[in-house]
Amino acid sequence: MTLRYAKISMVLALATFAFLVTFNNITDYGSNFVFVQHVLSMDTTFPNNSSMYRSISTPALWHAAYWLIIAGEGITFILLLLGGIAMFQAREGSAAEFNSSKKWAIAGCAAGFFVWFFFFMVIGGEWFLMWQSSTWNGQDAAFRFYMTILGVLIFVNQPERELG
């Protein structure tokens, strides 16, 4: 049971994190909106770089991108919460039942990985050259987030043994 409770706890901890990130981005919209604005406008990348054609200077698109990120974070929260609840409900079941209960948690981890790896590292970091900015570079934080998610995903995805 210890392993099952550890898996449940870790999934619910990730759900709590995703909830707080979503909540903070909605209730303090302006703080991280400025981050998205600067990353997409590429105004703090290296001067005269030849990739400035990628920059977006349309405020409506900054807001759309930010809401897409917030939606991804919210979906991550919901999936992880559902996963933690399903796993908790199956905690005393057979190995097959507990393994089956992990599907929402796995989906939540995949969603979170997509948000923090694809949105921040691939799109923000490489397409919009966020790595060039000393002020608006969220790659280190995103790395911590998606590596934590991957660690939990690997642990949760380990096959269960029958209780006994």
mmCIF file of C-alpha atoms in Angstrom:
data_model
loop_
_atom_site.group_PDB
_atom_site.id
_atom_site.type_symbol
_atom_site.label_atom_id
_atom_site.label_comp_id
_atom_site.label_asym_id
_atom_site.label_seq_id
_atom_site.Cartn_x
_atom_site.Cartn_y
_atom_site.Cartn_z
ATOM 1 C CA MET A 1 0.000 0.000 0.000
ATOM 2 C CA THR A 2 2.905 2.355 0.657
ATOM 3 C CA LEU A 3 3.800 2.543 -3.038
ATOM 4 C CA ARG A 4 0.194 3.157 -3.993
ATOM 5 C CA TYR A 5 -0.173 5.956 -1.471
ATOM 6 C CA ALA A 6 3.123 7.452 -2.639
ATOM 7 C CA LYS A 7 1.885 7.451 -6.237
ATOM 8 C CA ILE A 8 -1.455 8.963 -5.251
ATOM 9 C CA SER A 9 0.261 11.635 -3.159
ATOM 10 C CA MET A 10 2.642 12.607 -5.933
ATOM 11 C CA VAL A 11 -0.155 12.869 -8.484
ATOM 12 C CA LEU A 12 -2.209 15.023 -6.122
ATOM 13 C CA ALA A 13 0.843 17.184 -5.382
ATOM 14 C CA LEU A 14 1.244 17.795 -9.135
ATOM 15 C CA ALA A 15 -2.478 18.554 -9.369
ATOM 16 C CA THR A 16 -2.110 21.104 -6.582
ATOM 17 C CA PHE A 17 0.832 22.700 -8.366
ATOM 18 C CA ALA A 18 -1.067 22.901 -11.672
ATOM 19 C CA PHE A 19 -4.085 24.353 -9.853
ATOM 20 C CA LEU A 20 -1.999 27.042 -8.161
ATOM 21 C CA VAL A 21 -0.263 27.993 -11.405
ATOM 22 C CA THR A 22 -3.633 28.236 -13.161
ATOM 23 C CA PHE A 23 -5.199 30.153 -10.274
ATOM 24 C CA ASN A 24 -2.283 32.580 -10.049
ATOM 25 C CA ASN A 25 -2.269 33.210 -13.796
ATOM 26 C CA ILE A 26 -5.977 34.031 -13.716
ATOM 27 C CA THR A 27 -6.104 36.065 -10.508
ATOM 28 C CA ASP A 28 -2.840 37.913 -11.183
ATOM 29 C CA TYR A 29 -3.194 37.955 -14.948
ATOM 30 C CA GLY A 30 -0.945 40.927 -15.573
ATOM 31 C CA SER A 31 2.204 39.576 -13.933
ATOM 32 C CA ASN A 32 2.779 36.675 -16.283
ATOM 33 C CA PHE A 33 1.028 38.324 -19.213
ATOM 34 C CA VAL A 34 3.987 40.704 -19.384
ATOM 35 C CA PHE A 35 6.242 37.657 -19.617
ATOM 36 C CA VAL A 36 4.276 36.281 -22.586
ATOM 37 C CA GLN A 37 4.218 39.723 -24.209
ATOM 38 C CA HIS A 38 8.007 40.086 -24.059
ATOM 39 C CA VAL A 39 8.727 36.530 -25.181
ATOM 40 C CA LEU A 40 6.401 36.774 -28.191
ATOM 41 C CA SER A 41 7.556 40.261 -29.161
ATOM 42 C CA MET A 42 11.189 39.113 -28.846
ATOM 43 C CA ASP A 43 12.109 42.584 -27.616
ATOM 44 C CA THR A 44 14.826 41.347 -25.243
ATOM 45 C CA THR A 45 16.565 38.906 -27.590
ATOM 46 C CA PHE A 46 19.996 39.668 -29.015
ATOM 47 C CA PRO A 47 20.019 42.918 -30.977
ATOM 48 C CA ASN A 48 19.760 42.659 -34.762
ATOM 49 C CA ASN A 49 19.201 38.895 -34.796
ATOM 50 C CA SER A 50 17.941 37.566 -38.100
ATOM 51 C CA SER A 51 14.952 35.775 -36.564
ATOM 52 C CA MET A 52 12.942 38.861 -35.625
ATOM 53 C CA TYR A 53 10.463 38.047 -38.396
ATOM 54 C CA ARG A 54 9.036 35.525 -35.937
ATOM 55 C CA SER A 55 8.086 38.183 -33.390
ATOM 56 C CA ILE A 56 4.448 38.890 -32.668
ATOM 57 C CA SER A 57 3.496 42.471 -31.862
ATOM 58 C CA THR A 58 -0.274 42.076 -31.815
ATOM 59 C CA PRO A 59 -1.719 42.366 -28.275
ATOM 60 C CA ALA A 60 -4.718 40.162 -29.135
ATOM 61 C CA LEU A 61 -2.335 37.343 -30.084
ATOM 62 C CA TRP A 62 -0.386 37.828 -26.843
ATOM 63 C CA HIS A 63 -3.638 37.398 -24.899
ATOM 64 C CA ALA A 64 -4.659 34.383 -27.014
ATOM 65 C CA ALA A 65 -1.284 32.717 -26.402
ATOM 66 C CA TYR A 66 -1.503 33.425 -22.679
ATOM 67 C CA TRP A 67 -5.034 31.991 -22.447
ATOM 68 C CA LEU A 68 -3.845 28.910 -24.355
ATOM 69 C CA ILE A 69 -1.130 28.407 -21.759
ATOM 70 C CA ILE A 70 -3.600 28.945 -18.901
ATOM 71 C CA ALA A 71 -6.031 26.480 -20.511
ATOM 72 C CA GLY A 72 -3.245 23.899 -20.794
ATOM 73 C CA GLU A 73 -2.351 24.385 -17.142
ATOM 74 C CA GLY A 74 -6.021 24.075 -16.157
ATOM 75 C CA ILE A 75 -6.463 20.908 -18.200
ATOM 76 C CA THR A 76 -3.340 19.521 -16.550
ATOM 77 C CA PHE A 77 -4.849 20.247 -13.127
ATOM 78 C CA ILE A 78 -8.198 18.629 -13.947
ATOM 79 C CA LEU A 79 -6.637 15.492 -15.426
ATOM 80 C CA LEU A 80 -4.231 15.080 -12.509
ATOM 81 C CA LEU A 81 -7.010 15.637 -9.976
ATOM 82 C CA LEU A 82 -9.187 13.047 -11.711
ATOM 83 C CA GLY A 83 -6.183 10.717 -11.778
ATOM 84 C CA GLY A 84 -5.463 11.145 -8.088
ATOM 85 C CA ILE A 85 -9.105 10.552 -7.190
ATOM 86 C CA ALA A 86 -9.361 7.473 -9.439
ATOM 87 C CA MET A 87 -6.162 6.045 -7.994
ATOM 88 C CA PHE A 88 -7.353 6.716 -4.447
ATOM 89 C CA GLN A 89 -10.646 4.963 -5.173
ATOM 90 C CA ALA A 90 -8.758 1.940 -6.583
ATOM 91 C CA ARG A 91 -6.073 1.842 -3.880
ATOM 92 C CA GLU A 92 -7.354 -1.383 -2.326
ATOM 93 C CA GLY A 93 -8.207 -3.042 -5.623
ATOM 94 C CA SER A 94 -6.289 -5.607 -7.602
ATOM 95 C CA ALA A 95 -3.100 -4.705 -9.420
ATOM 96 C CA ALA A 96 -5.044 -4.601 -12.692
ATOM 97 C CA GLU A 97 -7.672 -2.277 -11.203
ATOM 98 C CA PHE A 98 -5.054 0.073 -9.780
ATOM 99 C CA ASN A 99 -3.083 0.056 -13.037
ATOM 100 C CA SER A 100 -6.263 0.895 -14.913
ATOM 101 C CA SER A 101 -6.987 3.792 -12.552
ATOM 102 C CA LYS A 102 -3.771 5.544 -13.598
ATOM 103 C CA LYS A 103 -5.026 6.600 -17.050
ATOM 104 C CA TRP A 104 -6.126 10.109 -15.982
ATOM 105 C CA ALA A 105 -2.904 10.705 -14.072
ATOM 106 C CA ILE A 106 -0.886 9.625 -17.102
ATOM 107 C CA ALA A 107 -2.964 11.939 -19.294
ATOM 108 C CA GLY A 108 -2.416 14.783 -16.806
ATOM 109 C CA CYS A 109 1.334 14.225 -16.802
ATOM 110 C CA ALA A 110 1.319 14.191 -20.602
ATOM 111 C CA ALA A 111 -0.658 17.449 -20.671
ATOM 112 C CA GLY A 112 1.710 19.077 -18.185
ATOM 113 C CA PHE A 113 4.726 17.916 -20.142
ATOM 114 C CA PHE A 114 3.166 19.398 -23.270
ATOM 115 C CA VAL A 115 2.567 22.749 -21.559
ATOM 116 C CA TRP A 116 5.970 23.183 -19.966
ATOM 117 C CA PHE A 117 8.130 21.434 -22.553
ATOM 118 C CA PHE A 118 6.371 22.202 -25.827
ATOM 119 C CA PHE A 119 4.999 25.671 -25.044
ATOM 120 C CA PHE A 120 7.951 26.954 -23.018
ATOM 121 C CA MET A 121 11.001 25.088 -24.310
ATOM 122 C CA VAL A 122 10.091 24.434 -27.935
ATOM 123 C CA ILE A 123 7.881 27.399 -28.845
ATOM 124 C CA GLY A 124 9.089 30.015 -26.350
ATOM 125 C CA GLY A 125 12.676 28.891 -26.009
ATOM 126 C CA GLU A 126 13.532 28.003 -29.577
ATOM 127 C CA TRP A 127 10.998 29.618 -31.902
ATOM 128 C CA PHE A 128 10.822 32.918 -30.033
ATOM 129 C CA LEU A 129 14.446 32.633 -28.812
ATOM 130 C CA MET A 130 13.555 33.072 -25.155
ATOM 131 C CA TRP A 131 16.984 31.652 -24.299
ATOM 132 C CA GLN A 132 18.528 34.906 -25.564
ATOM 133 C CA SER A 133 16.731 37.011 -22.949
ATOM 134 C CA SER A 134 18.361 37.559 -19.586
ATOM 135 C CA THR A 135 15.137 39.108 -18.270
ATOM 136 C CA TRP A 136 12.281 37.036 -19.762
ATOM 137 C CA ASN A 137 13.724 33.527 -19.853
ATOM 138 C CA GLY A 138 11.460 30.909 -18.279
ATOM 139 C CA GLN A 139 13.362 27.872 -19.474
ATOM 140 C CA ASP A 140 14.940 26.971 -16.125
ATOM 141 C CA ALA A 141 11.591 27.021 -14.345
ATOM 142 C CA ALA A 142 9.902 25.093 -17.165
ATOM 143 C CA PHE A 143 12.703 22.505 -17.033
ATOM 144 C CA ARG A 144 12.128 21.961 -13.311
ATOM 145 C CA PHE A 145 8.403 21.571 -13.892
ATOM 146 C CA TYR A 146 8.501 19.098 -16.753
ATOM 147 C CA MET A 147 11.309 17.043 -15.236
ATOM 148 C CA THR A 148 9.300 16.728 -12.008
ATOM 149 C CA ILE A 149 6.281 15.691 -14.063
ATOM 150 C CA LEU A 150 8.355 13.113 -15.947
ATOM 151 C CA GLY A 151 9.727 11.726 -12.684
ATOM 152 C CA VAL A 152 6.219 11.280 -11.297
ATOM 153 C CA LEU A 153 5.014 9.813 -14.599
ATOM 154 C CA ILE A 154 7.789 7.207 -14.597
ATOM 155 C CA PHE A 155 7.089 6.286 -10.972
ATOM 156 C CA VAL A 156 3.312 6.136 -11.401
ATOM 157 C CA ASN A 157 3.632 4.090 -14.569
ATOM 158 C CA GLN A 158 5.546 1.295 -12.830
ATOM 159 C CA PRO A 159 3.374 -1.824 -12.843
ATOM 160 C CA GLU A 160 1.559 -2.726 -9.670
ATOM 161 C CA ARG A 161 1.863 -5.955 -7.752
ATOM 162 C CA GLU A 162 -0.973 -7.630 -5.967
ATOM 163 C CA LEU A 163 -1.442 -6.523 -2.378
ATOM 164 C CA GLY A 164 -0.648 -9.052 0.206
#
